[in-house]
Coordinates of C-alpha atoms in Angstrom, one line a residue:
X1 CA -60.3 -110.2 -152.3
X2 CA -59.0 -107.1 -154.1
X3 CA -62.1 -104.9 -155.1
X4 CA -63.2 -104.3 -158.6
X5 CA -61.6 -101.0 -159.7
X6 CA -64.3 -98.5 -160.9
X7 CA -64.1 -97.8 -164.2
X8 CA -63.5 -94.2 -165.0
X9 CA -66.3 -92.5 -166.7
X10 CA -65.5 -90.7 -170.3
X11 CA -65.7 -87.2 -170.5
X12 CA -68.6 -86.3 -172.8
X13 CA -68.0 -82.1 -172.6
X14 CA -64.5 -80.1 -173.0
X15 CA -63.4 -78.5 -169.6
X16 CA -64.1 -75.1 -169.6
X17 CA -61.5 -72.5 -168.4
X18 CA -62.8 -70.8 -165.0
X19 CA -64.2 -67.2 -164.8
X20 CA -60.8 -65.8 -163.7
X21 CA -59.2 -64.3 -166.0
X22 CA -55.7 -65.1 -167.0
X23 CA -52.5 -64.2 -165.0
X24 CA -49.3 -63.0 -166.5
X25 CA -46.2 -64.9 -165.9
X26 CA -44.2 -68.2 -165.2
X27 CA -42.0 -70.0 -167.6
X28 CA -43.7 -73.2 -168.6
X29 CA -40.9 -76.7 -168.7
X30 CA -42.0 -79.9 -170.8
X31 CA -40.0 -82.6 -171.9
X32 CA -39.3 -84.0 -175.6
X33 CA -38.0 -87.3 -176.0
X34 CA -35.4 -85.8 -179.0
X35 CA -33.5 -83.4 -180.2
X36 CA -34.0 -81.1 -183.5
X37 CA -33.2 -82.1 -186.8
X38 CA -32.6 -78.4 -187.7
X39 CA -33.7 -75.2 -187.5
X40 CA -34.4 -74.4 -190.9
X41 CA -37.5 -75.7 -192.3
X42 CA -35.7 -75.7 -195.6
X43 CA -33.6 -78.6 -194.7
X44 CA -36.1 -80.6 -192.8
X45 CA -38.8 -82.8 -193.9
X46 CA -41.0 -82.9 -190.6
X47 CA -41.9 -79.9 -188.8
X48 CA -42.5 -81.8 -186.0
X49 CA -38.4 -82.5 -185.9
X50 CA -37.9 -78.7 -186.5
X51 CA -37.6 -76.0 -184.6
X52 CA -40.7 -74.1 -185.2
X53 CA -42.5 -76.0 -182.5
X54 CA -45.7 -74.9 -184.1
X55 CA -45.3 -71.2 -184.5
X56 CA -43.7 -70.5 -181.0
X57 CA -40.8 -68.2 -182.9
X58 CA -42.1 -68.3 -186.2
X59 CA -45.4 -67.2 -188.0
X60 CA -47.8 -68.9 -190.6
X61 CA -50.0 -66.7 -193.0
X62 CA -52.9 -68.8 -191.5
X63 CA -53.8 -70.6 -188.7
X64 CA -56.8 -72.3 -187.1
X65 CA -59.4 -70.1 -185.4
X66 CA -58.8 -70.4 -181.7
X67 CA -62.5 -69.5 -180.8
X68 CA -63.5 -72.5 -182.4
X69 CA -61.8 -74.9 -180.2
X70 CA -62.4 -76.1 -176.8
X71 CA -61.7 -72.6 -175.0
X72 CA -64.6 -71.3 -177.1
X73 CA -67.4 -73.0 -179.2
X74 CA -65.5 -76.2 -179.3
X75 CA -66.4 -77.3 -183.0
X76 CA -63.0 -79.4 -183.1
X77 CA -60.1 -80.6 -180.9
X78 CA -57.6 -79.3 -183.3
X79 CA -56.3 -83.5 -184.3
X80 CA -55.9 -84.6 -187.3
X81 CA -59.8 -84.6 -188.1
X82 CA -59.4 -80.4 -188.8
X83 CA -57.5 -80.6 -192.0
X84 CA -58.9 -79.6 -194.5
X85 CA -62.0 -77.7 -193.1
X86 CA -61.4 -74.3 -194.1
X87 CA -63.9 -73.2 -192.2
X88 CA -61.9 -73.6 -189.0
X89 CA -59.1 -71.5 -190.4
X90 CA -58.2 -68.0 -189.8
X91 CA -55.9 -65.3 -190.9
X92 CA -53.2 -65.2 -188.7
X93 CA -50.3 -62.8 -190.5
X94 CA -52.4 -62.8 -193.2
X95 CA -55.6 -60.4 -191.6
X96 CA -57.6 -62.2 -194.0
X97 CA -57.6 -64.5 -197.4
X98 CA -59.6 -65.5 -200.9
X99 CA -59.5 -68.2 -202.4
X100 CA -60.7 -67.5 -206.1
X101 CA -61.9 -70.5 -208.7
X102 CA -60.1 -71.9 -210.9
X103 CA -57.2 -71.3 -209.2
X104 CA -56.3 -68.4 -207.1
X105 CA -55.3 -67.4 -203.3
X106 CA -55.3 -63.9 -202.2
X107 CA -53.7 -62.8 -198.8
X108 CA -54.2 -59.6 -197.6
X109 CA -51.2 -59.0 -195.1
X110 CA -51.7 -57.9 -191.7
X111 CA -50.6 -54.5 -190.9
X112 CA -48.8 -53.1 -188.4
X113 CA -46.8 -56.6 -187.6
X114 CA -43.1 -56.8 -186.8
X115 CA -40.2 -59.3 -186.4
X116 CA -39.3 -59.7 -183.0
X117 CA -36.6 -57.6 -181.6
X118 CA -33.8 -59.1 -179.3
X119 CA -31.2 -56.9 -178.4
X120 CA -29.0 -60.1 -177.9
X121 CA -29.0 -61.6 -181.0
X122 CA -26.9 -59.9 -183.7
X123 CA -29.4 -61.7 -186.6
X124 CA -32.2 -59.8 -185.1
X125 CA -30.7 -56.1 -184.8
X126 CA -29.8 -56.7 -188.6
X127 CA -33.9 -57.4 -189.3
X128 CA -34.1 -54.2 -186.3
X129 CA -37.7 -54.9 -185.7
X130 CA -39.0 -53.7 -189.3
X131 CA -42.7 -54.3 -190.2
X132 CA -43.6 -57.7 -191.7
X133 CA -44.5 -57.2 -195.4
X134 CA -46.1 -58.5 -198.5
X135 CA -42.3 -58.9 -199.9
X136 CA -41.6 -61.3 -196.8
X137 CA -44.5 -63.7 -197.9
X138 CA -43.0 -63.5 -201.1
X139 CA -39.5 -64.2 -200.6
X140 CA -40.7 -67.3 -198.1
X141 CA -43.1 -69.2 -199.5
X142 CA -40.7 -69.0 -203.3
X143 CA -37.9 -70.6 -201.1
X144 CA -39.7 -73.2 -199.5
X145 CA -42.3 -74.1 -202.8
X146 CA -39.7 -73.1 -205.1
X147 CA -36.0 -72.8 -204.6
X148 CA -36.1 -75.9 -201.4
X149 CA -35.9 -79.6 -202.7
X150 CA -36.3 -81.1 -199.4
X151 CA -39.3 -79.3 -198.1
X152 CA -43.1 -80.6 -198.9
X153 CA -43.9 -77.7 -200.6
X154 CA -41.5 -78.3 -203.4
X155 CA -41.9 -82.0 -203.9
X156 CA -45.7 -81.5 -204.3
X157 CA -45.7 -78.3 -206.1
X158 CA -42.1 -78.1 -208.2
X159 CA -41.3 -81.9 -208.1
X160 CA -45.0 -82.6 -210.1
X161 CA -44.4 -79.9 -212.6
X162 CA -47.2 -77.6 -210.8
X163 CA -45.2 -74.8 -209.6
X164 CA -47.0 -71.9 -208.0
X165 CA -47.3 -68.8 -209.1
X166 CA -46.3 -66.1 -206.1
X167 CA -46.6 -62.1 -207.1
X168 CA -46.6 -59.5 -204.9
X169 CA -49.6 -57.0 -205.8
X170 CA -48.6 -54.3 -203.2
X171 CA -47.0 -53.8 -199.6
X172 CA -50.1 -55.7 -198.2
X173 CA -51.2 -58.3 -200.6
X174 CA -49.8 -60.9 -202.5
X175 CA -51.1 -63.2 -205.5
X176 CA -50.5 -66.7 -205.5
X177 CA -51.7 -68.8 -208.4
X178 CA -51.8 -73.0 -208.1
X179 CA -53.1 -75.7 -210.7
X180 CA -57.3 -75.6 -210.1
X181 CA -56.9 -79.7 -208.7
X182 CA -54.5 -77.8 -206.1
X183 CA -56.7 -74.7 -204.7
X184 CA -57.1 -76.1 -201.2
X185 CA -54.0 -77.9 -200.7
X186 CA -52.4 -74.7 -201.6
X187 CA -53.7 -72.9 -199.4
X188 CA -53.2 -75.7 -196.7
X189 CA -49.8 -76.0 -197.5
X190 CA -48.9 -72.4 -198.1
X191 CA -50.7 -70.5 -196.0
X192 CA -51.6 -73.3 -192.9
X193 CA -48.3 -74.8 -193.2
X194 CA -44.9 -72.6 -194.6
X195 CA -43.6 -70.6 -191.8
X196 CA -42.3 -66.9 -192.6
X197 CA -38.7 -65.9 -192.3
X198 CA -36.9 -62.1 -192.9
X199 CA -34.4 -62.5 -196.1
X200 CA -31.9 -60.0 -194.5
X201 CA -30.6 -63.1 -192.3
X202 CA -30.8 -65.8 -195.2
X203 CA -29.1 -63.8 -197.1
X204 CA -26.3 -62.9 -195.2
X205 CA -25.8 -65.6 -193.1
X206 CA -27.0 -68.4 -196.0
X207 CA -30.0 -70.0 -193.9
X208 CA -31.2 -70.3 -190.9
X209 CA -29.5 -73.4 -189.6
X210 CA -27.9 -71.3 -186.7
X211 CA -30.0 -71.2 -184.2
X212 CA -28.7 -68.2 -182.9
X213 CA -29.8 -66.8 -186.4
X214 CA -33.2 -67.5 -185.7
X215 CA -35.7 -64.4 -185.8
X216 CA -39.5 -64.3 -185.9
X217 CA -42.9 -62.5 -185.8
X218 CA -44.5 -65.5 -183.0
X219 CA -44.7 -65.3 -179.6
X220 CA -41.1 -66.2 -178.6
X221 CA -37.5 -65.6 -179.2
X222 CA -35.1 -68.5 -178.7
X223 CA -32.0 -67.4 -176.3
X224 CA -30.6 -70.7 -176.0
X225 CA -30.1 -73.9 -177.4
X226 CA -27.4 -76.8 -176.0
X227 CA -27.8 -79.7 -178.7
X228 CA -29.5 -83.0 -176.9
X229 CA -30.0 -80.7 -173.4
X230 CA -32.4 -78.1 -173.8
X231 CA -34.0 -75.5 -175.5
X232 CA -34.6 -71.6 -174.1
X233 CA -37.3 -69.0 -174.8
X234 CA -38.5 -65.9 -173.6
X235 CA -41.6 -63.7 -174.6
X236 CA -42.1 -61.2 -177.6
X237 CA -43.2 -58.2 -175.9
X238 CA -44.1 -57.0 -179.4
X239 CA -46.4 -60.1 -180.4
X240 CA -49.4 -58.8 -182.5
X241 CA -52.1 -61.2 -181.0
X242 CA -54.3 -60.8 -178.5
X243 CA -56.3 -63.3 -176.9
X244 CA -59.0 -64.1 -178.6
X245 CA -61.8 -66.0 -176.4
X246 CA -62.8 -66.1 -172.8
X247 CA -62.2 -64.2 -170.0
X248 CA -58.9 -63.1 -171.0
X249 CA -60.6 -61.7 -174.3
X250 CA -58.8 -59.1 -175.7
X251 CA -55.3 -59.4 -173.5
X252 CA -51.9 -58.7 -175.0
X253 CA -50.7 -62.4 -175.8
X254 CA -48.3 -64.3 -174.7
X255 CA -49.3 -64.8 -170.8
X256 CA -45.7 -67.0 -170.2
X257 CA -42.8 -65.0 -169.7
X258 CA -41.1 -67.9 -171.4
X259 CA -40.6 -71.7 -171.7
X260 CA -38.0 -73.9 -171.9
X261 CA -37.8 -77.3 -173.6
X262 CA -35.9 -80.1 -171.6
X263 CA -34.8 -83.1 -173.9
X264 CA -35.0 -86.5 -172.4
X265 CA -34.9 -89.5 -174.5
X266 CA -35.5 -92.5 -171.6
X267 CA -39.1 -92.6 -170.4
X268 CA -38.2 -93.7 -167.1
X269 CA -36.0 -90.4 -166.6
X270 CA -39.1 -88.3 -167.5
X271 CA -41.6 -90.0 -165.5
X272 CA -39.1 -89.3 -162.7
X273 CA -38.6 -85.3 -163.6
X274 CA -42.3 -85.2 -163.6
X275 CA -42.8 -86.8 -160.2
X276 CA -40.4 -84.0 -158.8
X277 CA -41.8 -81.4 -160.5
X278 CA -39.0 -80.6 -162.9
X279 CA -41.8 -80.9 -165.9

């Protein structure tokens, strides 16, 4: 008689990271079961169809705190149940912001940021590594809230009749004024959500549909894209974060030298790339 299989016992406590501390290196390979729908978040609906893959290439003003999730105090698992709480947010290339009654944000720009610099891509040497400014938070979030039908931003803001008010107050700050029923989903949307491009190479190229056009202030830089294959990146040397809980406290961020996205629609075909170790 086949034995009674022992049911597996739920986890009740995050698994902490070891004492070690973190080790440079390796290129990470994980599978996606489809391709892109673009690579300008302009043009695309979902960012989960885009190719932002959450801020690998490029930046959001804000972002949630990493210290508060399971590496660190563990006050959420960073699912759906975070939105909303502003209190697990964090300025990310925004240092810091405000968020003034009736109706005002205030994000005070990082210094001392820059695009990422890939001597490869002719879209980044026109940006050539330049600091990321107050007139780059600008120019993005009036494109996507403003000047973009298809984006979120503009059908809740523009679409509605509420537009946002976006000003640049100097180099390192910038004013952005919503309807008072819209404080905190502006600054969910526009800050936690609207990813920052340089206008140099939306203006001379159009958009950033290319993805050889695509330059950012995150992590990674994208060397190579083959539509329904794969997707190539390699690390920012000149990424501004550090690592900001555990034993790697304090280390220059990223740890991968790169990862690369493998694109395999039929399950059975990825279970078997994972059994060889291929993800």
């Amino acid at each position: 008689t086949p034995a009674t299989p022992t049911a597996e016992k739920p986890q009740k406590e995050a698994v902490k990271a070891g004492p070690e501390a973190p080790k440079y290196g390796g290129v990470f390979v994980y599978r996606t079961a489809s391709d892109l729908t673009g690579w300008d978040e302009a043009y695309v609906q979902s960012r989960a169809l885009s190719s932002s893959l959450y801020g690998a290439v490029n930046s959001l003003l804000v972002s949630g705190d990493w210290a508060k999730g399971p590496a660190g105090t563990n006050e959420t698992d960073w699912y759906y149940g975070m939105l909303g709480q502003f209190g697990l947010l964090k300025g990310h290339l925004a240092e810091s912001f405000e968020l003034i009654k009736p109706g005002t944000i205030i994000f005070h720009v990082r210094q001392g940021v820059h695009w990422a610099l890939n001597p490869k891509s002719a879209a980044s040497q026109l940006v050539n590594g330049r600091e990321f400014t107050a007139d780059d938070v600008v120019f993005s979030l009036t494109r996507h809230a403003l000047k973009s039908p298809l984006t979120t931003m503009y059908q809740r803001f523009t679409a509605i009749g509420k537009p946002p008010t976006i000003t640049k107050l100097d180099k390192y700050t910038v004013e952005v004024k919503v309807d008072p029923d819209m404080l905190g989903y502006g600054l969910t949307m526009l800050g936690n959500f609207t990813l920052m491009w340089p206008h140099e190479v939306i203006e001379k190229y159009g958009d950033m549909k290319d993805w050889r056009n695509s330059v950012g202030t995150g992590p990674f830089m994208v060397t190579e894209y083959v539509a329904g294959s794969a997707m190539t990146y390699v690390r920012n040397p000149n990424f501004f974060m550090t690592d900001p809980v555990g034993p790697g406290k304090g280390n220059q961020l990223p740890y991968l030298d790169g990862f690369r996205t493998l694109i395999i629609p039929d399950p059975s075909t990825s279970q078997a790339a994972f059994r060889t170790g291929k993800i």
